[in-house]
Tab-separated table of C-alpha atoms and ligand atoms in Angstrom:
chain	number	residue	atom	x	y	z
G	1200	UNK	CA	140.592	-74.140	84.165
G	1201	UNK	CA	137.380	-73.619	86.153
G	1202	UNK	CA	137.523	-69.853	86.073
G	1203	UNK	CA	134.259	-68.042	85.204
G	1204	UNK	CA	135.858	-66.940	81.918
G	1205	UNK	CA	136.760	-70.559	81.004
G	1206	UNK	CA	133.342	-71.931	82.022
G	1207	UNK	CA	131.469	-69.341	79.970
G	1208	UNK	CA	133.777	-69.358	76.924
G	1209	UNK	CA	131.850	-69.230	73.651
G	1210	UNK	CA	128.557	-68.121	75.261
G	1211	UNK	CA	126.656	-65.010	74.230
G	1212	UNK	CA	126.689	-63.671	77.779
G	1213	UNK	CA	124.329	-60.793	77.141
G	1214	UNK	CA	121.676	-63.079	75.609
G	1215	UNK	CA	122.174	-65.717	78.330
G	1216	UNK	CA	121.862	-63.170	81.129
G	1217	UNK	CA	118.638	-61.796	79.601
G	1218	UNK	CA	117.232	-65.327	79.221
G	1219	UNK	CA	118.056	-66.298	82.811
G	1220	UNK	CA	116.775	-62.977	84.153
G	1221	UNK	CA	113.388	-63.653	82.640
G	1222	UNK	CA	113.359	-67.362	83.641
G	1223	UNK	CA	114.204	-66.467	87.263
G	1224	UNK	CA	111.900	-63.404	87.424
G	1225	UNK	CA	115.000	-61.469	88.459
G	1226	UNK	CA	115.828	-57.798	88.503
G	1227	UNK	CA	119.411	-56.621	87.950
G	1228	UNK	CA	120.400	-53.616	90.063
G	1229	UNK	CA	123.775	-52.001	89.422
G	1230	UNK	CA	125.870	-49.256	90.963
G	1231	UNK	CA	127.507	-46.593	88.780
G	1232	UNK	CA	130.956	-48.000	89.636
G	1233	UNK	CA	130.333	-51.270	87.789
G	1234	UNK	CA	131.920	-51.977	84.404
G	1235	UNK	CA	129.956	-50.559	81.423
G	1236	UNK	CA	128.645	-53.937	80.181
G	1237	UNK	CA	127.022	-54.571	83.585
G	1238	UNK	CA	125.554	-51.058	83.752
G	1239	UNK	CA	124.108	-51.564	80.260
G	1240	UNK	CA	122.408	-54.877	81.028
G	1241	UNK	CA	121.012	-53.734	84.402
G	1242	UNK	CA	117.341	-52.874	84.855
G	1243	UNK	CA	118.324	-49.998	87.080
G	1244	UNK	CA	121.580	-48.134	87.753
G	1245	UNK	CA	121.831	-45.787	90.719
G	1246	UNK	CA	123.543	-44.539	93.856
G	1247	UNK	CA	123.282	-46.263	97.241
G	1248	UNK	CA	119.995	-44.574	98.171
G	1249	UNK	CA	118.360	-45.165	94.772
G	1250	UNK	CA	119.392	-48.823	94.910
G	1251	UNK	CA	118.025	-49.262	98.454
G	1252	UNK	CA	114.694	-47.812	97.369
G	1253	UNK	CA	114.554	-50.039	94.293
G	1254	UNK	CA	115.431	-53.121	96.343
G	1255	UNK	CA	112.621	-52.323	98.798
G	1256	UNK	CA	110.056	-51.765	96.024
G	1257	UNK	CA	110.728	-54.510	93.461
G	1258	UNK	CA	108.290	-57.390	93.000
G	1259	UNK	CA	110.906	-59.640	91.379
G	1260	UNK	CA	111.683	-62.981	93.065
G	1261	UNK	CA	115.438	-62.561	92.673
G	1262	UNK	CA	117.600	-59.462	93.049
G	1263	UNK	CA	120.909	-59.813	91.187
G	1264	UNK	CA	122.902	-57.092	92.863
G	1265	UNK	CA	125.858	-55.741	90.916
G	1266	UNK	CA	127.597	-53.630	93.489
G	1267	UNK	CA	129.438	-54.421	96.699
G	1268	UNK	CA	128.369	-56.731	99.501
G	1269	UNK	CA	127.000	-54.119	101.904
G	1270	UNK	CA	124.636	-52.927	99.130
G	1271	UNK	CA	123.377	-56.459	98.489
G	1272	UNK	CA	122.953	-56.898	102.258
G	1273	UNK	CA	120.754	-53.779	102.334
G	1274	UNK	CA	118.594	-55.381	99.630
G	1275	UNK	CA	118.270	-58.559	101.735
G	1276	UNK	CA	117.522	-56.616	104.942
G	1277	UNK	CA	114.731	-54.686	103.198
G	1278	UNK	CA	113.393	-57.620	101.145
G	1279	UNK	CA	114.080	-60.782	103.195
G	1280	UNK	CA	111.648	-62.915	101.209
G	1281	UNK	CA	113.668	-62.401	98.026
G	1282	UNK	CA	116.727	-64.296	96.881
G	1283	UNK	CA	119.576	-61.779	96.696
G	1284	UNK	CA	122.629	-62.805	94.703
G	1285	UNK	CA	125.964	-61.010	94.338
G	1286	UNK	CA	128.189	-62.093	91.404
G	1287	UNK	CA	131.300	-62.193	93.639
G	1288	UNK	CA	130.790	-62.607	97.382
G	1289	UNK	CA	134.279	-61.180	97.993
G	1290	UNK	CA	133.159	-57.770	96.673
G	1291	UNK	CA	133.627	-55.908	99.944
G	1292	UNK	CA	134.485	-52.299	100.759
G	1293	UNK	CA	137.417	-50.679	102.581
G	1294	UNK	CA	135.002	-48.617	104.662
G	1295	UNK	CA	133.238	-51.764	105.827
G	1296	UNK	CA	136.631	-53.351	106.601
G	1297	UNK	CA	137.680	-50.312	108.653
G	1298	UNK	CA	134.766	-50.755	111.062
G	1299	UNK	CA	134.634	-54.201	112.745
G	1300	UNK	CA	131.274	-54.743	114.479
G	1301	UNK	CA	132.732	-55.588	117.923
G	1302	UNK	CA	134.987	-52.516	118.000
G	1303	UNK	CA	132.099	-50.351	116.815
G	1304	UNK	CA	129.758	-51.781	119.466
G	1305	UNK	CA	132.364	-50.952	122.125
G	1306	UNK	CA	132.781	-47.404	120.734
G	1307	UNK	CA	129.021	-46.882	120.928
G	1308	UNK	CA	128.881	-48.218	124.458
G	1309	UNK	CA	131.601	-45.742	125.470
G	1310	UNK	CA	129.440	-42.817	124.246
G	1311	UNK	CA	125.944	-43.596	125.511
G	1312	UNK	CA	124.682	-40.008	125.111
G	1313	UNK	CA	125.489	-39.859	121.386
G	1314	UNK	CA	123.087	-40.684	118.595
G	1315	UNK	CA	124.814	-42.925	116.067
G	1316	UNK	CA	124.666	-41.983	112.390
G	1317	UNK	CA	126.316	-44.569	110.196
G	1318	UNK	CA	127.176	-44.344	106.523
G	1319	UNK	CA	125.485	-47.152	104.591
G	1320	UNK	CA	128.982	-48.437	103.620
G	1321	UNK	CA	129.218	-50.829	106.591
G	1322	UNK	CA	128.265	-54.404	107.424
G	1323	UNK	CA	124.801	-55.528	108.517
G	1324	UNK	CA	126.277	-56.210	111.980
G	1325	UNK	CA	127.437	-52.573	112.292
G	1326	UNK	CA	124.034	-51.370	111.076
G	1327	UNK	CA	122.536	-53.432	113.894
G	1328	UNK	CA	124.445	-51.215	116.385
G	1329	UNK	CA	123.246	-47.986	114.767
G	1330	UNK	CA	120.408	-45.482	115.249
G	1331	UNK	CA	120.149	-44.077	111.721
G	1332	UNK	CA	121.804	-45.014	108.413
G	1333	UNK	CA	122.691	-42.273	105.939
G	1334	UNK	CA	124.029	-42.147	102.388
G	1335	UNK	CA	125.900	-39.307	100.754
G	1336	UNK	CA	122.638	-38.136	99.127
G	1337	UNK	CA	120.547	-37.805	102.270
G	1338	UNK	CA	123.040	-37.251	105.136
G	1339	UNK	CA	122.719	-33.454	105.299
G	1340	UNK	CA	118.908	-33.599	105.253
G	1341	UNK	CA	118.899	-36.249	107.988
G	1342	UNK	CA	121.355	-34.356	110.202
G	1343	UNK	CA	119.167	-31.246	109.904
G	1344	UNK	CA	116.326	-33.215	111.580
G	1345	UNK	CA	118.448	-34.071	114.653
G	1346	UNK	CA	118.039	-31.584	117.556
G	1347	UNK	CA	120.998	-29.146	117.724
G	1348	UNK	CA	121.924	-30.151	121.294
G	1349	UNK	CA	122.034	-33.895	120.502
G	1350	UNK	CA	125.669	-35.133	120.271
G	1351	UNK	CA	126.340	-37.185	117.123
G	1352	UNK	CA	128.738	-40.030	116.490
G	1353	UNK	CA	129.502	-40.691	112.814
G	1354	UNK	CA	131.088	-43.830	111.300
G	1355	UNK	CA	132.897	-45.202	109.398
G	1356	UNK	CA	134.091	-42.540	106.868
G	1357	UNK	CA	136.139	-39.783	108.527
G	1358	UNK	CA	136.237	-37.711	105.314
G	1359	UNK	CA	132.491	-37.812	104.713
G	1360	UNK	CA	132.003	-37.132	108.440
G	1361	UNK	CA	134.359	-34.126	108.348
G	1362	UNK	CA	132.651	-32.794	105.210
G	1363	UNK	CA	129.204	-33.115	106.821
G	1364	UNK	CA	130.477	-31.494	109.987
G	1365	UNK	CA	131.764	-28.514	107.978
G	1366	UNK	CA	128.542	-28.256	105.923
G	1367	UNK	CA	126.102	-28.529	108.814
G	1368	UNK	CA	128.185	-26.845	111.554
G	1369	UNK	CA	127.591	-29.902	113.773
G	1370	UNK	CA	130.451	-31.137	115.886
G	1371	UNK	CA	130.583	-34.926	115.358
G	1372	UNK	CA	132.660	-37.673	116.909
G	1373	UNK	CA	134.223	-39.462	113.904
G	1374	UNK	CA	135.235	-43.067	113.383
G	1375	UNK	CA	138.629	-43.339	111.660
G	1376	UNK	CA	137.770	-45.093	108.387
G	1377	UNK	CA	138.360	-44.155	104.739
G	1378	UNK	CA	137.652	-45.283	101.192
G	1379	UNK	CA	140.889	-46.485	99.575
G	1380	UNK	CA	139.634	-45.306	96.185
G	1381	UNK	CA	138.700	-41.710	97.020
G	1382	UNK	CA	141.633	-41.054	99.308
G	1383	UNK	CA	144.063	-41.744	96.436
G	1384	UNK	CA	143.295	-38.630	94.390
G	1385	UNK	CA	146.321	-36.358	94.166
G	1386	UNK	CA	145.846	-32.643	94.797
G	1387	UNK	CA	148.998	-31.845	92.795
G	1388	UNK	CA	147.722	-33.787	89.781
G	1389	UNK	CA	144.249	-32.265	90.099
G	1390	UNK	CA	145.715	-28.748	90.056
G	1391	UNK	CA	147.788	-29.714	87.009
G	1392	UNK	CA	144.604	-30.951	85.304
G	1393	UNK	CA	142.758	-27.721	86.173
G	1394	UNK	CA	145.544	-25.641	84.626
G	1395	UNK	CA	145.370	-27.736	81.449
G	1396	UNK	CA	141.557	-27.422	81.330
G	1397	UNK	CA	140.809	-23.842	82.339
G	1398	UNK	CA	137.218	-23.297	83.471
G	1399	UNK	CA	136.388	-27.026	83.686
G	1400	UNK	CA	134.306	-27.562	86.845
G	1401	UNK	CA	135.452	-30.198	89.345
G	1402	UNK	CA	132.761	-32.590	90.648
G	1403	UNK	CA	133.808	-34.670	93.671
G	1404	UNK	CA	132.360	-37.330	95.928
G	1405	UNK	CA	132.361	-36.439	99.668
G	1406	UNK	CA	134.410	-39.588	100.396
G	1407	UNK	CA	137.384	-37.542	99.073
G	1408	UNK	CA	139.734	-35.895	101.587
G	1409	UNK	CA	139.364	-32.134	102.230
G	1410	UNK	CA	142.370	-31.142	100.070
G	1411	UNK	CA	140.448	-32.509	97.055
G	1412	UNK	CA	137.015	-31.212	98.102
G	1413	UNK	CA	138.499	-27.713	98.475
G	1414	UNK	CA	138.923	-27.653	94.665
G	1415	UNK	CA	135.402	-28.897	93.911
G	1416	UNK	CA	132.636	-26.839	92.296
G	1417	UNK	CA	130.155	-29.558	93.204
G	1418	UNK	CA	130.280	-32.171	95.991
G	1419	UNK	CA	127.704	-34.934	96.179
G	1420	UNK	CA	126.691	-38.556	95.756
G	1421	UNK	CA	127.233	-40.329	92.451
G	1422	UNK	CA	123.658	-39.500	91.339
G	1423	UNK	CA	124.075	-35.863	92.238
G	1424	UNK	CA	127.409	-35.656	90.371
G	1425	UNK	CA	125.689	-37.125	87.314
G	1426	UNK	CA	122.818	-34.645	87.627
G	1427	UNK	CA	125.265	-31.762	88.023
G	1428	UNK	CA	127.283	-32.510	84.878
G	1429	UNK	CA	124.134	-33.051	82.794
G	1430	UNK	CA	122.574	-29.775	83.922
G	1431	UNK	CA	125.719	-27.605	83.762
G	1432	UNK	CA	126.447	-25.452	80.691
G	1433	UNK	CA	130.159	-26.348	80.847
G	1434	UNK	CA	131.634	-28.623	78.159
G	1435	UNK	CA	134.462	-30.299	80.089
G	1436	UNK	CA	134.395	-31.686	83.637
G	1437	UNK	CA	136.985	-33.089	86.017
G	1438	UNK	CA	135.480	-36.023	87.900
G	1439	UNK	CA	136.835	-36.931	91.344
G	1440	UNK	CA	135.044	-40.177	91.994
G	1441	UNK	CA	135.335	-43.765	90.755
G	1442	UNK	CA	135.793	-43.430	86.970
G	1443	UNK	CA	133.196	-45.996	85.802
G	1444	UNK	CA	130.454	-43.408	86.393
G	1445	UNK	CA	131.845	-41.593	83.348
G	1446	UNK	CA	130.147	-44.276	81.222
G	1447	UNK	CA	126.689	-42.866	82.110
G	1448	UNK	CA	127.920	-39.306	81.573
G	1449	UNK	CA	129.229	-40.091	78.093
G	1450	UNK	CA	126.013	-41.899	77.167
G	1451	UNK	CA	123.766	-39.089	78.341
G	1452	UNK	CA	125.933	-36.179	77.136
G	1453	UNK	CA	128.138	-37.389	74.258
G	1454	UNK	CA	128.958	-33.788	73.260
G	1455	UNK	CA	130.660	-33.116	76.649
G	1456	UNK	CA	134.087	-34.265	77.893
G	1457	UNK	CA	134.696	-35.975	81.220
G	1458	UNK	CA	138.178	-36.410	82.636
G	1459	UNK	CA	138.806	-38.657	85.632
G	1460	UNK	CA	140.863	-37.004	88.379
G	1461	UNK	CA	144.211	-38.789	88.667
G	1462	UNK	CA	145.951	-40.499	91.533
G	1463	UNK	CA	149.499	-39.686	92.646
G	1464	UNK	CA	151.098	-41.294	89.582
G	1465	UNK	CA	148.995	-39.135	87.246
G	1466	UNK	CA	147.040	-42.172	86.070
G	1467	UNK	CA	143.347	-42.268	86.934
G	1468	UNK	CA	143.093	-46.073	86.550
G	1469	UNK	CA	144.357	-46.534	90.110
G	1470	UNK	CA	141.051	-45.011	91.236
G	1471	UNK	CA	138.941	-47.879	89.930
G	1472	UNK	CA	137.344	-49.637	92.911
G	1473	UNK	CA	139.003	-53.079	93.191
G	1474	UNK	CA	135.970	-54.458	95.040
G	1475	UNK	CA	133.417	-53.374	92.426
G	1476	UNK	CA	135.745	-54.793	89.738
G	1477	UNK	CA	135.321	-58.323	91.168
G	1478	UNK	CA	131.851	-58.479	89.593
G	1479	UNK	CA	132.010	-59.402	85.909
G	1480	UNK	CA	129.502	-60.387	83.218
G	1481	UNK	CA	130.733	-63.982	83.480
G	1482	UNK	CA	130.085	-64.078	87.231
G	1483	UNK	CA	126.694	-62.389	86.789
G	1484	UNK	CA	125.712	-65.107	84.316
G	1485	UNK	CA	126.835	-67.865	86.713
G	1486	UNK	CA	125.068	-66.221	89.655
G	1487	UNK	CA	121.778	-66.123	87.731
G	1488	UNK	CA	122.276	-69.696	86.530
G	1489	UNK	CA	123.091	-71.156	89.967
G	1490	UNK	CA	121.296	-68.610	92.202
G	1491	UNK	CA	124.480	-68.163	94.195
G	1492	UNK	CA	126.485	-66.664	95.833
G	1493	UNK	CA	123.463	-65.746	97.994
G	1494	UNK	CA	123.318	-63.114	100.677
G	1495	UNK	CA	122.235	-64.521	104.033
G	1496	UNK	CA	121.947	-62.567	107.272
G	1497	UNK	CA	121.069	-64.020	110.709
G	1498	UNK	CA	117.474	-62.956	111.437
G	1499	UNK	CA	118.286	-61.227	114.749
G	1500	UNK	CA	120.897	-59.043	113.020
G	1501	UNK	CA	118.602	-58.387	110.064
G	1502	UNK	CA	115.797	-57.184	112.325
G	1503	UNK	CA	118.144	-54.890	114.269
G	1504	UNK	CA	119.703	-53.547	111.048
G	1505	UNK	CA	116.264	-52.974	109.517
G	1506	UNK	CA	115.297	-50.291	112.065
G	1507	UNK	CA	118.046	-47.750	111.215
G	1508	UNK	CA	117.513	-48.403	107.501
G	1509	UNK	CA	113.764	-47.764	107.813
G	1510	UNK	CA	114.544	-44.584	109.756
G	1511	UNK	CA	116.809	-43.514	106.896
G	1512	UNK	CA	114.073	-44.102	104.316
G	1513	UNK	CA	111.525	-42.195	106.438
G	1514	UNK	CA	113.872	-39.240	106.993
G	1515	UNK	CA	115.165	-38.990	103.396
G	1516	UNK	CA	113.873	-36.202	101.185
G	1517	UNK	CA	111.372	-37.714	98.748
G	1518	UNK	CA	113.367	-36.596	95.706
G	1519	UNK	CA	117.067	-37.003	96.407
G	1520	UNK	CA	119.252	-36.030	93.434
G	1521	UNK	CA	118.331	-38.110	90.445
G	1522	UNK	CA	119.808	-37.482	87.052
G	1523	UNK	CA	117.454	-37.292	84.091
G	1524	UNK	CA	118.781	-40.091	81.924
G	1525	UNK	CA	115.814	-40.089	79.544
G	1526	UNK	CA	118.302	-39.411	76.753
G	1527	UNK	CA	119.746	-42.908	77.218
G	1528	UNK	CA	116.587	-44.770	78.259
Q	1975	13P	P1	126.927	-43.278	96.382
Q	1975	13P	O1	126.672	-43.964	95.075
Q	1975	13P	O2	125.778	-43.432	97.307
Q	1975	13P	O3	127.305	-41.858	96.161
Q	1975	13P	O4	128.166	-44.016	97.104
Q	1975	13P	C1	129.398	-44.116	96.557
Q	1975	13P	C2	130.137	-45.303	97.018
Q	1975	13P	O5	131.191	-45.270	97.527
Q	1975	13P	C3	129.615	-46.597	96.788
Q	1975	13P	O6	130.448	-47.464	97.355
Q	1976	SF4	FE1	133.942	-48.974	99.226
Q	1976	SF4	FE2	135.318	-46.969	98.182
Q	1976	SF4	FE3	134.791	-49.078	96.678
Q	1976	SF4	FE4	132.806	-47.404	97.380
Q	1976	SF4	S1	134.538	-46.932	96.083
Q	1976	SF4	S2	132.766	-49.649	97.446
Q	1976	SF4	S3	133.471	-46.790	99.423
Q	1976	SF4	S4	136.049	-49.056	98.532
């Protein structure tokens, strides 16, 4: 009876969200894995690095973050004076879940000579134990700035870590975490799809396991995948990442075809991120109306997590992959 859908029944959600956004002096930031209606109402859609930069630079009073909790936490760490709201506070991430802060702190303590590089997909408390944060768009560039004889510990994504290790030739100690979405892609089904679509390039996210990445013509962050398909001369693409990004591809290049890589049952719907899906237009409306759920982080943890995030921003190339979406602006 009190579900967000029931509470908001009969409302023009799009108009209400726009009205509240202006009344609250809010900015809506969204990740490419959000449902199309949320992407379309957002002020900015991007990958984890783009969204961190936007969150650090905005002069809005409220950041309505449509993504998962660790992303909203990054916004709060970088902009503590702002109110950061997340439509559904339960929007977590399997990578974050795979790396409990206490176990990670112990792991670090057991390897005192290692520098700790941590994928941004982790909790604020894990960031507080880390030397440098990376995202899939800046990790290679950041690793290249670390002296060759410096041992590296990488957490929490073992597939991204293994991919980076292969790409950079650096031997890294890997934490054993994975993304439940990207590890579901089926190699057998992908090969079947390639046979049915001869010549169609495969674009994959580095959170995929190596048996999927081995088939990829392009591997990169969500922004870099978007950039790749927009710049390529090919007409059909096989996309091995969360399928909601296809919304931006279809908007920017309606004459091209984008096919989501399937999971083991041959159905690509199983690769929708269940955490991202918790955010809905109804919950975004309620979050802007009530200014909750709010992200809060104990100040000592925030200050410790800020350092590795600032290092990341300093060490990132100024122009990480950014798709030209002027066609849909
Ligand atoms: P990027 O958008 O940074 O490529 O990250 C993908 C992801 O898994 C977000 O959870
Ligand atoms: Fe986490 Fe994977 Fe969902 Fe990204 S797609 S939020 S890594 S579970």
